[in-house]
Amino acid sequence: MEIITSSIITIGDELLIGQVVDTNSAWMAQELNQVGISVSRRVAVGDDWQAIWNAIDQEMAGSHIVLVTGGLGPTADDITKPLLNEYFGGKLVLNQKVLEHVRYLFDKVYKRPMIPRNEKQAEVPDTCTVIHNANGTAPGMWFEKNGRILVSMPGVPFEMKGMMKDSVIPELVGRYKLPLILHRTMLTAGIGESFLADRISAFENALPSHVKLAYLPHYGMVRLRLSATGFNREELIMQMDSLFETLQEQLADVVATSRDEPMEAAVARLLLERNATLATAESCTGGYIAHLITSRAGSSQYFNGSVISYANAVKTDLLGVPEATLQSDGAVSEATVTQMVKGALASFKSDYAIATSGIMGPGGGSEEKPVGTVWIAAGNKNGVRAMRFQFRFDRMRNIELASFNALNFLRKFMLDQSFHPKN
Amino acid sequence: MEIITSSIITIGDELLIGQVVDTNSAWMAQELNQVGISVSRRVAVGDDWQAIWNAIDQEMAGSHIVLVTGGLGPTADDITKPLLNEYFGGKLVLNQKVLEHVRYLFDKVYKRPMIPRNEKQAEVPDTCTVIHNANGTAPGMWFEKNGRILVSMPGVPFEMKGMMKDSVIPELVGRYKLPLILHRTMLTAGIGESFLADRISAFENALPSHVKLAYLPHYGMVRLRLSATGFNREELIMQMDSLFETLQEQLADVVATSRDEPMEAAVARLLLERNATLATAESCTGGYIAHLITSRAGSSQYFNGSVISYANAVKTDLLGVPEATLQSDGAVSEATVTQMVKGALASFKSDYAIATSGIMGPGGGSEEKPVGTVWIAAGNKNGVRAMRFQFRFDRMRNIELASFNALNFLRKFMLDQSFHPKN
């Protein structure tokens, strides 16, 4: 059976001068893969007629489906619509339904008067099928030519996402007989990519040809992904289950989570299982751990809050770190993070707490405590464990690494029997 | 004079199944633009021999410079090196200098034994010039063919960035006579894209052909970017200064910052100018405001810290919000955020404070306070101002919007004379 392939084209000068990071493509690729449509290329071009035209021509020749985002706004740099109109040989006509929707948005949602520029958004090529944009004024457009499909959507992420979920994906699924693509992902911590590869090389070499293994280094950890393609769901699931189990067994000592989830989700599951609460006392991570945790829906069930103690006085005033400790050991020390955990447990009346204190750079380092030095502690009422980490990157990456490692440190602490005596 | 064009090719299945967001391309595009190299296309392909080969062939035909990242790791899914070796018709040879560097990294930095897999990383095609990778084991490779340049670098962001800054960009700058590309960016708040376009349409229509204006909607704000290309630096700067000033005058009431900087940088500048300190009391934003602030180097100069009061008890215990207020007005209310600001000013002994409290979704909404309802307050010793916002997106976007609006709300508060009486 034929594999259905797609290309994603993103349009906008801002992508080529690097002013924005393209997050749309990754999201679209995920959605397409989930329904068995393989993505073979992603292309970004500027707001330039010839460049867009060539990209469309090229991708239409190579893929069954071409998804295009961007260039549909009401401003002069947006040229996708007239270009598609010409490419598919139609003429622009006012679409009454779209016009009503635009009017509704201005009337009821934006509560602003409409200007002629907005009305023009209701014009669409007569060669396309209009796709409803529930979240914005620019309609999506579905074209077909020589058995190939091109769908044009706005570049605004939540508008594009709504259209993909509500219209484009269901329509594509109905159109083709699609193969199953299954992915299984685990996150390992504490082992380098090449060592991992060596440990599982026999496993990797024995994989059947329709199953692929990928190594995705991520914040000093490595995600491993098994991907399988096929048409028999039950068979494929059974085979993947078995392969994944083998892999888990071989790597039991280094697997942080064997689901396709971020570290904070693994921690959330542990907390929910125990009906326990967490607080964080963050110095160098500056709230990033709390942000990772609270980005998840339902986090108020297990997260009490955080003190971000950027100034030393805050460590004393709000977390009860004795001034003597700060004087003798310094803010970046085992003694300080241990006290911070105890302070957070008390202030937030939580079951568990994490604390971080370190030097993220670029300034502030010394010979004894160079930039990247971070003390991390985790604890509960039975005790606190602390560890020194050394990162060696730029500020933002150091913050991210410290946060992910702190969550992993808590996870290990929660699984450590010695801090969880049977009552 | 000829415009020097480039293409960026990123390699990796993870980009096509959407498991990672490609941040490398945006960064590379920025660096290239800054030195006057125009980026005409960005292409992502999977770990597939034919797909990579075709992409290289296509981009080499269209651009002077092709930068390739990814596929250079030590694992089996990395095929870029043998492919480039074949494409440029050479043979793989062990490079003694690279081998020494790999040995040094394992000996002194990673402090782990080397395995044969790592040694293979020192093999390079004899048709390339090796680019030193200060931050990792995989060397970069510089190829030339028919007057075109192809540079291959690892996909690990900090490794690629080091090589770009230390070797690739300086080498390219020395090679070509490059035009100047100047960008000027301002961030507007409180006005939609189409209204903005209408207000400045006369300005936009009168722009000379070598100057472009772009609208970049971003978290309910719109960034405006003027870009000019030329060869006479002084002339171009003068012209851009004048155009940008005109634009600033026309939009004075809606400009949040007229630099190419995020909102938190605009706030940081104001705080530093006044030698003032800030604290945040975050409920619904969960530490994201603190994270934005502390991501900036030197933020400890003006940021004291934060209380993230996810649980209501924390609002009372650590921020002194009276229980009576929480009972009568609820946690998401003007009275609560006002008290949170006062509590933060006192607890952190800071000059300014921001507070947020809201319902981010997907659950927790009511008819009176639907999902997306957020109260934001900012204050100093002279008073507190609060405002209700209504966002209507998903949880993560609501958090981001609330955070950006809170920073903008503080910025406006800081510029409001009535809270800053002359002493």
Short mmCIF file of N, CA and C in Angstrom, two decimals, chain B residues 334-421:
data_model
loop_
_atom_site.label_atom_id
_atom_site.label_comp_id
_atom_site.label_asym_id
_atom_site.label_seq_id
_atom_site.Cartn_x
_atom_site.Cartn_y
_atom_site.Cartn_z
N GLU B 334 -10.21 41.91 42.24
CA GLU B 334 -9.43 43.13 42.39
C GLU B 334 -8.86 43.23 43.80
N ALA B 335 -9.70 42.93 44.80
CA ALA B 335 -9.26 43.05 46.19
C ALA B 335 -8.07 42.13 46.47
N THR B 336 -8.14 40.89 45.95
CA THR B 336 -7.06 39.92 46.21
C THR B 336 -5.75 40.34 45.55
N VAL B 337 -5.79 40.70 44.26
CA VAL B 337 -4.51 41.07 43.62
C VAL B 337 -3.94 42.35 44.22
N THR B 338 -4.81 43.25 44.68
CA THR B 338 -4.34 44.47 45.33
C THR B 338 -3.60 44.11 46.62
N GLN B 339 -4.19 43.22 47.40
CA GLN B 339 -3.54 42.76 48.63
C GLN B 339 -2.25 42.00 48.33
N MET B 340 -2.25 41.24 47.26
CA MET B 340 -1.04 40.49 46.89
C MET B 340 0.11 41.45 46.58
N VAL B 341 -0.19 42.54 45.88
CA VAL B 341 0.85 43.53 45.59
C VAL B 341 1.38 44.13 46.89
N LYS B 342 0.47 44.49 47.77
CA LYS B 342 0.90 45.08 49.05
C LYS B 342 1.74 44.09 49.85
N GLY B 343 1.30 42.83 49.85
CA GLY B 343 2.05 41.80 50.55
C GLY B 343 3.44 41.60 49.97
N ALA B 344 3.52 41.60 48.63
CA ALA B 344 4.82 41.41 47.99
C ALA B 344 5.75 42.59 48.27
N LEU B 345 5.21 43.82 48.22
CA LEU B 345 6.03 45.01 48.52
C LEU B 345 6.62 44.88 49.91
N ALA B 346 5.82 44.41 50.86
CA ALA B 346 6.28 44.30 52.25
C ALA B 346 7.25 43.13 52.42
N SER B 347 6.85 41.94 51.96
CA SER B 347 7.67 40.74 52.18
C SER B 347 9.03 40.83 51.51
N PHE B 348 9.07 41.43 50.32
CA PHE B 348 10.32 41.48 49.57
C PHE B 348 11.04 42.81 49.71
N LYS B 349 10.44 43.74 50.46
CA LYS B 349 11.03 45.08 50.63
C LYS B 349 11.44 45.64 49.27
N SER B 350 10.53 45.48 48.29
CA SER B 350 10.84 45.94 46.94
C SER B 350 10.14 47.27 46.64
N ASP B 351 10.63 47.97 45.62
CA ASP B 351 10.03 49.26 45.25
C ASP B 351 8.75 49.08 44.44
N TYR B 352 8.72 48.04 43.62
CA TYR B 352 7.54 47.77 42.80
C TYR B 352 7.12 46.30 42.97
N ALA B 353 5.87 46.04 42.72
CA ALA B 353 5.41 44.64 42.72
C ALA B 353 4.31 44.46 41.68
N ILE B 354 4.24 43.25 41.12
CA ILE B 354 3.17 42.84 40.21
C ILE B 354 2.45 41.66 40.86
N ALA B 355 1.14 41.57 40.67
CA ALA B 355 0.41 40.38 41.11
C ALA B 355 -0.53 39.91 40.01
N THR B 356 -0.73 38.59 39.94
CA THR B 356 -1.67 38.01 38.98
C THR B 356 -2.54 36.96 39.69
N SER B 357 -3.80 36.92 39.32
CA SER B 357 -4.66 35.84 39.80
C SER B 357 -5.76 35.62 38.76
N GLY B 358 -5.92 34.39 38.33
CA GLY B 358 -6.89 34.15 37.27
C GLY B 358 -7.18 32.68 37.08
N ILE B 359 -7.96 32.40 36.06
CA ILE B 359 -8.37 31.02 35.75
C ILE B 359 -7.84 30.69 34.37
N MET B 360 -6.85 29.81 34.31
CA MET B 360 -6.15 29.56 33.04
C MET B 360 -6.75 28.43 32.22
N GLY B 361 -7.55 27.62 32.83
CA GLY B 361 -8.20 26.54 32.09
C GLY B 361 -7.37 25.28 32.05
N PRO B 362 -7.86 24.21 31.46
CA PRO B 362 -9.18 24.15 30.83
C PRO B 362 -10.33 24.15 31.85
N GLY B 363 -10.12 23.72 33.08
CA GLY B 363 -11.20 23.69 34.07
C GLY B 363 -11.22 24.93 34.93
N GLY B 364 -12.19 25.00 35.84
CA GLY B 364 -12.18 26.04 36.87
C GLY B 364 -12.98 27.29 36.56
N GLY B 365 -13.55 27.39 35.34
CA GLY B 365 -14.29 28.59 35.00
C GLY B 365 -15.73 28.57 35.53
N SER B 366 -16.33 29.75 35.60
CA SER B 366 -17.74 29.85 35.97
C SER B 366 -18.39 30.90 35.06
N GLU B 367 -19.68 31.08 35.16
CA GLU B 367 -20.34 32.06 34.31
C GLU B 367 -19.78 33.46 34.58
N GLU B 368 -19.64 33.77 35.86
CA GLU B 368 -19.18 35.10 36.27
C GLU B 368 -17.70 35.30 35.96
N LYS B 369 -16.93 34.24 36.19
CA LYS B 369 -15.49 34.30 35.92
C LYS B 369 -15.10 33.14 35.01
N PRO B 370 -15.30 33.32 33.68
CA PRO B 370 -14.99 32.22 32.75
C PRO B 370 -13.49 31.98 32.65
N VAL B 371 -13.10 30.83 32.11
CA VAL B 371 -11.69 30.53 31.83
C VAL B 371 -11.09 31.70 31.06
N GLY B 372 -9.92 32.14 31.47
CA GLY B 372 -9.28 33.27 30.80
C GLY B 372 -9.42 34.58 31.57
N THR B 373 -10.25 34.57 32.61
CA THR B 373 -10.37 35.77 33.45
C THR B 373 -9.10 35.92 34.29
N VAL B 374 -8.48 37.09 34.21
CA VAL B 374 -7.26 37.33 34.99
C VAL B 374 -7.29 38.74 35.57
N TRP B 375 -7.05 38.86 36.87
CA TRP B 375 -6.83 40.16 37.49
C TRP B 375 -5.33 40.39 37.61
N ILE B 376 -4.92 41.58 37.15
CA ILE B 376 -3.50 41.95 37.21
C ILE B 376 -3.39 43.24 38.01
N ALA B 377 -2.41 43.32 38.91
CA ALA B 377 -2.19 44.56 39.65
C ALA B 377 -0.71 44.90 39.65
N ALA B 378 -0.43 46.20 39.72
CA ALA B 378 0.95 46.68 39.86
C ALA B 378 0.92 47.81 40.87
N GLY B 379 1.98 47.97 41.63
CA GLY B 379 1.97 49.04 42.63
C GLY B 379 3.33 49.37 43.19
N ASN B 380 3.35 50.49 43.90
CA ASN B 380 4.51 50.87 44.71
C ASN B 380 3.97 51.47 46.01
N LYS B 381 4.84 52.13 46.77
CA LYS B 381 4.39 52.63 48.08
C LYS B 381 3.31 53.70 47.94
N ASN B 382 3.21 54.30 46.76
CA ASN B 382 2.21 55.36 46.58
C ASN B 382 0.83 54.86 46.14
N GLY B 383 0.75 53.60 45.81
CA GLY B 383 -0.56 53.11 45.41
C GLY B 383 -0.50 51.86 44.55
N VAL B 384 -1.67 51.29 44.32
CA VAL B 384 -1.79 50.07 43.53
C VAL B 384 -2.87 50.29 42.48
N ARG B 385 -2.62 49.81 41.28
CA ARG B 385 -3.63 49.86 40.23
C ARG B 385 -3.91 48.43 39.78
N ALA B 386 -5.18 48.13 39.55
CA ALA B 386 -5.54 46.76 39.14
C ALA B 386 -6.46 46.81 37.93
N MET B 387 -6.46 45.74 37.15
CA MET B 387 -7.30 45.70 35.95
C MET B 387 -7.67 44.25 35.64
N ARG B 388 -8.89 44.11 35.14
CA ARG B 388 -9.34 42.77 34.76
C ARG B 388 -9.07 42.52 33.28
N PHE B 389 -8.52 41.38 32.94
CA PHE B 389 -8.28 40.99 31.56
C PHE B 389 -9.08 39.72 31.25
N GLN B 390 -9.39 39.56 29.98
CA GLN B 390 -10.08 38.34 29.56
C GLN B 390 -9.34 37.74 28.38
N PHE B 391 -8.71 36.59 28.59
CA PHE B 391 -8.06 35.90 27.48
C PHE B 391 -8.94 34.74 27.06
N ARG B 392 -8.72 34.22 25.86
CA ARG B 392 -9.66 33.20 25.39
C ARG B 392 -8.95 32.10 24.60
N PHE B 393 -7.80 31.67 25.18
CA PHE B 393 -7.03 30.67 24.44
C PHE B 393 -6.80 29.44 25.30
N ASP B 394 -5.79 28.66 24.95
CA ASP B 394 -5.50 27.47 25.77
C ASP B 394 -4.63 27.88 26.95
N ARG B 395 -4.45 26.92 27.87
CA ARG B 395 -3.78 27.22 29.13
C ARG B 395 -2.42 27.91 28.94
N MET B 396 -1.56 27.31 28.10
CA MET B 396 -0.20 27.85 27.94
C MET B 396 -0.23 29.26 27.37
N ARG B 397 -1.10 29.48 26.38
CA ARG B 397 -1.17 30.79 25.76
C ARG B 397 -1.77 31.81 26.73
N ASN B 398 -2.73 31.38 27.53
CA ASN B 398 -3.28 32.29 28.53
C ASN B 398 -2.22 32.70 29.54
N ILE B 399 -1.36 31.75 29.94
CA ILE B 399 -0.28 32.06 30.87
C ILE B 399 0.66 33.09 30.24
N GLU B 400 1.02 32.86 28.99
CA GLU B 400 1.93 33.78 28.31
C GLU B 400 1.32 35.16 28.16
N LEU B 401 0.07 35.20 27.71
CA LEU B 401 -0.60 36.49 27.53
C LEU B 401 -0.72 37.25 28.85
N ALA B 402 -1.10 36.54 29.92
CA ALA B 402 -1.22 37.20 31.22
C ALA B 402 0.12 37.75 31.65
N SER B 403 1.18 37.01 31.40
CA SER B 403 2.51 37.45 31.83
C SER B 403 2.98 38.68 31.04
N PHE B 404 2.82 38.66 29.72
CA PHE B 404 3.22 39.81 28.92
C PHE B 404 2.39 41.04 29.27
N ASN B 405 1.11 40.84 29.48
CA ASN B 405 0.26 41.97 29.82
C ASN B 405 0.58 42.50 31.22
N ALA B 406 0.96 41.62 32.14
CA ALA B 406 1.33 42.07 33.47
C ALA B 406 2.58 42.94 33.41
N LEU B 407 3.56 42.52 32.60
CA LEU B 407 4.77 43.33 32.46
C LEU B 407 4.45 44.67 31.81
N ASN B 408 3.59 44.66 30.82
CA ASN B 408 3.21 45.92 30.16
C ASN B 408 2.42 46.81 31.12
N PHE B 409 1.60 46.18 31.95
CA PHE B 409 0.81 46.93 32.93
C PHE B 409 1.74 47.60 33.95
N LEU B 410 2.77 46.88 34.37
CA LEU B 410 3.77 47.47 35.29
C LEU B 410 4.49 48.62 34.60
N ARG B 411 4.87 48.42 33.33
CA ARG B 411 5.58 49.46 32.57
C ARG B 411 4.76 50.74 32.54
N LYS B 412 3.46 50.61 32.25
CA LYS B 412 2.60 51.79 32.21
C LYS B 412 2.46 52.41 33.60
N PHE B 413 2.36 51.56 34.61
CA PHE B 413 2.27 52.07 35.98
C PHE B 413 3.52 52.88 36.31
N MET B 414 4.68 52.39 35.89
CA MET B 414 5.93 53.08 36.19
C MET B 414 6.02 54.42 35.48
N LEU B 415 5.30 54.56 34.37
CA LEU B 415 5.34 55.82 33.62
C LEU B 415 4.20 56.75 34.03
N ASP B 416 3.34 56.29 34.93
CA ASP B 416 2.18 57.08 35.34
C ASP B 416 2.61 58.07 36.43
N GLN B 417 2.53 59.33 36.09
CA GLN B 417 3.02 60.38 37.01
C GLN B 417 2.30 60.36 38.36
N SER B 418 1.01 59.99 38.35
CA SER B 418 0.24 60.12 39.59
C SER B 418 0.74 59.20 40.70
N PHE B 419 1.48 58.15 40.32
CA PHE B 419 2.04 57.28 41.35
C PHE B 419 3.51 57.61 41.65
N HIS B 420 3.97 58.67 41.02
CA HIS B 420 5.37 59.06 41.21
C HIS B 420 5.48 60.55 41.48
N PRO B 421 4.92 60.98 42.61
CA PRO B 421 4.96 62.40 42.94
C PRO B 421 6.41 62.85 43.12
#
